Tab-separated table of C-alpha atoms in Angstrom:
chain	number	residue	atom	x	y	z
A	1	MET	CA	-51.690	-33.107	-187.936
A	2	LEU	CA	-53.855	-29.967	-186.422
A	3	ARG	CA	-53.153	-31.026	-182.950
A	4	CYS	CA	-49.349	-31.205	-183.578
A	5	SER	CA	-49.731	-27.872	-185.137
A	6	PHE	CA	-51.684	-26.111	-182.434
A	7	VAL	CA	-49.207	-27.633	-179.813
A	8	LEU	CA	-46.381	-26.196	-182.140
A	9	LEU	CA	-47.881	-23.103	-181.847
A	10	LEU	CA	-48.722	-22.978	-178.173
A	11	GLY	CA	-44.780	-23.986	-177.526
A	12	ILE	CA	-43.528	-20.868	-179.612
A	13	ILE	CA	-45.839	-18.549	-177.823
A	14	LEU	CA	-44.954	-19.749	-174.609
A	15	LEU	CA	-40.956	-19.544	-175.302
A	16	SER	CA	-41.628	-15.859	-176.777
A	17	GLY	CA	-41.592	-14.735	-173.114
A	18	CYS	CA	-38.626	-16.297	-172.502
A	19	ASP	CA	-36.877	-13.329	-173.046
A	20	GLN	CA	-38.164	-11.660	-169.845
A	21	LYS	CA	-36.661	-12.653	-166.711
A	22	ARG	CA	-38.743	-15.001	-164.483
A	23	VAL	CA	-38.143	-15.848	-160.723
A	24	PRO	CA	-39.220	-19.398	-159.725
A	25	VAL	CA	-42.919	-19.861	-158.401
A	26	SER	CA	-41.593	-19.670	-154.529
A	27	LEU	CA	-44.558	-18.022	-152.705
A	28	ASP	CA	-43.564	-17.941	-148.809
A	29	ARG	CA	-45.833	-16.736	-146.307
A	30	LYS	CA	-43.544	-17.661	-143.491
A	31	ASN	CA	-40.891	-15.467	-144.853
A	32	VAL	CA	-41.129	-12.123	-142.813
A	33	ASP	CA	-39.130	-10.065	-145.619
A	34	LEU	CA	-40.906	-11.137	-148.155
A	35	VAL	CA	-44.278	-10.631	-146.727
A	36	LYS	CA	-43.070	-7.010	-145.795
A	37	GLN	CA	-42.145	-6.207	-149.570
A	38	GLY	CA	-45.253	-7.710	-150.492
A	39	GLU	CA	-47.464	-5.586	-147.885
A	40	LEU	CA	-45.757	-2.502	-149.269
A	41	VAL	CA	-46.522	-3.483	-153.174
A	42	TYR	CA	-49.946	-4.466	-152.301
A	43	ASN	CA	-50.538	-1.270	-150.519
A	44	ALA	CA	-49.380	1.132	-153.767
A	45	ASN	CA	-51.060	-1.244	-156.507
A	46	CYS	CA	-53.923	-3.216	-154.955
A	47	ALA	CA	-55.458	-1.965	-151.923
A	48	ARG	CA	-57.214	0.784	-153.796
A	49	CYS	CA	-59.567	-1.834	-155.363
A	50	HIS	CA	-58.919	-5.110	-152.920
A	51	GLY	CA	-59.092	-2.897	-149.671
A	52	ALA	CA	-56.232	-2.611	-147.285
A	53	ASN	CA	-57.336	-5.242	-145.064
A	54	LEU	CA	-57.774	-7.285	-148.070
A	55	ALA	CA	-61.828	-7.202	-147.728
A	56	GLY	CA	-62.433	-6.764	-151.579
A	57	GLN	CA	-65.215	-4.085	-152.723
A	58	PRO	CA	-68.645	-4.295	-150.987
A	59	ASN	CA	-71.468	-6.582	-153.018
A	60	TRP	CA	-68.287	-8.604	-154.755
A	61	ARG	CA	-70.767	-10.893	-156.218
A	62	ALA	CA	-72.714	-8.454	-158.061
A	63	ARG	CA	-72.182	-7.390	-160.941
A	64	LYS	CA	-71.957	-3.391	-161.572
A	65	PRO	CA	-73.950	-1.559	-163.900
A	66	ASP	CA	-71.236	-1.804	-166.632
A	67	GLY	CA	-71.565	-5.957	-166.085
A	68	LYS	CA	-68.403	-6.370	-164.480
A	69	LEU	CA	-67.843	-7.724	-161.125
A	70	PRO	CA	-66.564	-5.719	-158.027
A	71	ALA	CA	-63.064	-6.818	-156.761
A	72	PRO	CA	-62.959	-9.972	-154.840
A	73	PRO	CA	-61.775	-9.821	-151.338
A	74	HIS	CA	-58.609	-11.287	-150.976
A	75	ASP	CA	-58.981	-12.486	-147.313
A	76	ALA	CA	-60.509	-15.751	-146.301
A	77	SER	CA	-63.863	-14.764	-147.450
A	78	GLY	CA	-63.225	-14.717	-151.174
A	79	HIS	CA	-62.173	-17.399	-153.177
A	80	THR	CA	-58.342	-16.432	-154.122
A	81	TRP	CA	-57.287	-19.067	-151.765
A	82	HIS	CA	-59.108	-21.762	-154.267
A	83	HIS	CA	-56.883	-21.432	-156.919
A	84	PRO	CA	-53.079	-22.429	-157.258
A	85	ASN	CA	-50.059	-20.241	-157.046
A	86	ALA	CA	-49.447	-20.652	-160.829
A	87	VAL	CA	-53.176	-19.259	-161.710
A	88	LEU	CA	-52.566	-16.502	-158.817
A	89	LEU	CA	-49.312	-15.507	-160.633
A	90	SER	CA	-50.981	-15.553	-164.115
A	91	ILE	CA	-54.046	-13.605	-162.854
A	92	VAL	CA	-51.902	-11.162	-161.506
A	93	ARG	CA	-49.271	-10.874	-164.272
A	94	ASP	CA	-51.825	-11.006	-167.184
A	95	GLY	CA	-55.029	-10.134	-166.032
A	96	LEU	CA	-58.095	-11.636	-166.623
A	97	VAL	CA	-57.480	-12.978	-169.872
A	98	PRO	CA	-57.535	-16.719	-171.263
A	99	PRO	CA	-56.682	-19.237	-169.999
A	100	ASN	CA	-57.723	-17.437	-166.408
A	101	ALA	CA	-61.005	-16.192	-167.404
A	102	PRO	CA	-63.614	-16.898	-170.361
A	103	GLU	CA	-62.836	-15.379	-173.686
A	104	GLY	CA	-64.489	-11.890	-173.974
A	105	TYR	CA	-64.778	-11.437	-170.082
A	106	GLN	CA	-65.133	-7.856	-169.093
A	107	SER	CA	-62.932	-6.889	-166.082
A	108	ASP	CA	-61.474	-4.033	-164.189
A	109	MET	CA	-58.507	-6.139	-163.284
A	110	PRO	CA	-55.341	-4.913	-164.997
A	111	ALA	CA	-52.476	-7.002	-165.885
A	112	PHE	CA	-49.389	-5.943	-163.959
A	113	LYS	CA	-46.467	-7.427	-166.230
A	114	LYS	CA	-45.628	-3.809	-167.419
A	115	THR	CA	-45.893	-2.686	-163.878
A	116	LEU	CA	-44.608	-4.704	-161.668
A	117	THR	CA	-41.696	-7.665	-161.442
A	118	GLU	CA	-42.512	-11.066	-161.049
A	119	ALA	CA	-40.113	-10.874	-157.839
A	120	GLN	CA	-42.939	-7.925	-156.767
A	121	ILE	CA	-45.875	-10.112	-157.652
A	122	VAL	CA	-44.371	-12.900	-155.785
A	123	ALA	CA	-44.469	-10.749	-152.855
A	124	VAL	CA	-47.561	-9.458	-153.139
A	125	LEU	CA	-49.242	-13.109	-153.182
A	126	SER	CA	-46.794	-14.100	-150.399
A	127	PHE	CA	-48.066	-11.170	-148.224
A	128	ILE	CA	-52.054	-11.974	-149.401
A	129	GLN	CA	-51.480	-15.707	-148.540
A	130	SER	CA	-49.758	-14.655	-144.995
A	131	ARG	CA	-53.363	-13.551	-144.125
A	132	TRP	CA	-55.004	-16.399	-144.766
A	133	PRO	CA	-55.810	-18.774	-141.506
A	134	ASP	CA	-54.375	-22.058	-140.778
A	135	ASP	CA	-57.743	-24.160	-141.878
A	136	ILE	CA	-57.474	-22.610	-145.373
A	137	TRP	CA	-53.922	-23.761	-145.668
A	138	GLN	CA	-55.019	-27.400	-143.981
A	139	TYR	CA	-57.780	-27.485	-147.117
A	140	ARG	CA	-54.834	-26.325	-149.683
A	141	THR	CA	-52.558	-28.959	-148.330
A	142	GLU	CA	-54.976	-31.760	-148.100
A	143	ASN	CA	-56.517	-30.783	-151.930
A	144	ARG	CA	-53.065	-29.596	-153.181
A	145	ILE	CA	-53.751	-26.382	-154.557
C-alpha cells in the first residue's frame, strides 16, 4: 500500500509540471543551425563557469574551500559525456538536486528552468555534444548512453 501511495504521489508531482511546454528530447550534434544557436546560448549562460572552450574550471575534481566542486569541463576530458541525454537535460533544467545529485549536495550549478526554454537547453547540449570526438560517440553508441 505504501509503495502504491509513493508511486501515485510521484506521478502527481511529475504531472504537475505538464502545464509547461516541453519539446521532445531531440539533441542533434549534426544540426548546424541548432548547434549555432546552442553555442550562442552557451556563451551567454554557461561559458562563464564551464569555459568558452568547454574546458571547465581549474582543478575541477578538487573541492574548493567552501566544499563545492569547481565547474567541470564539458569536452572529452570531463565526465559530461558519460551521462544519458535525459540526465543532462534534467541537470541543466533542474540543477544538481535529487535525483541528479545526493540529497543536500551543494553546488554552484544553477537550475536554468526559469532562465532558458527547453528548446534552448536542447540547443546548448547539442552544441556541447558537437564538440565530442568520434571515440566518445562510439562508446556512447556501444553502451547505449
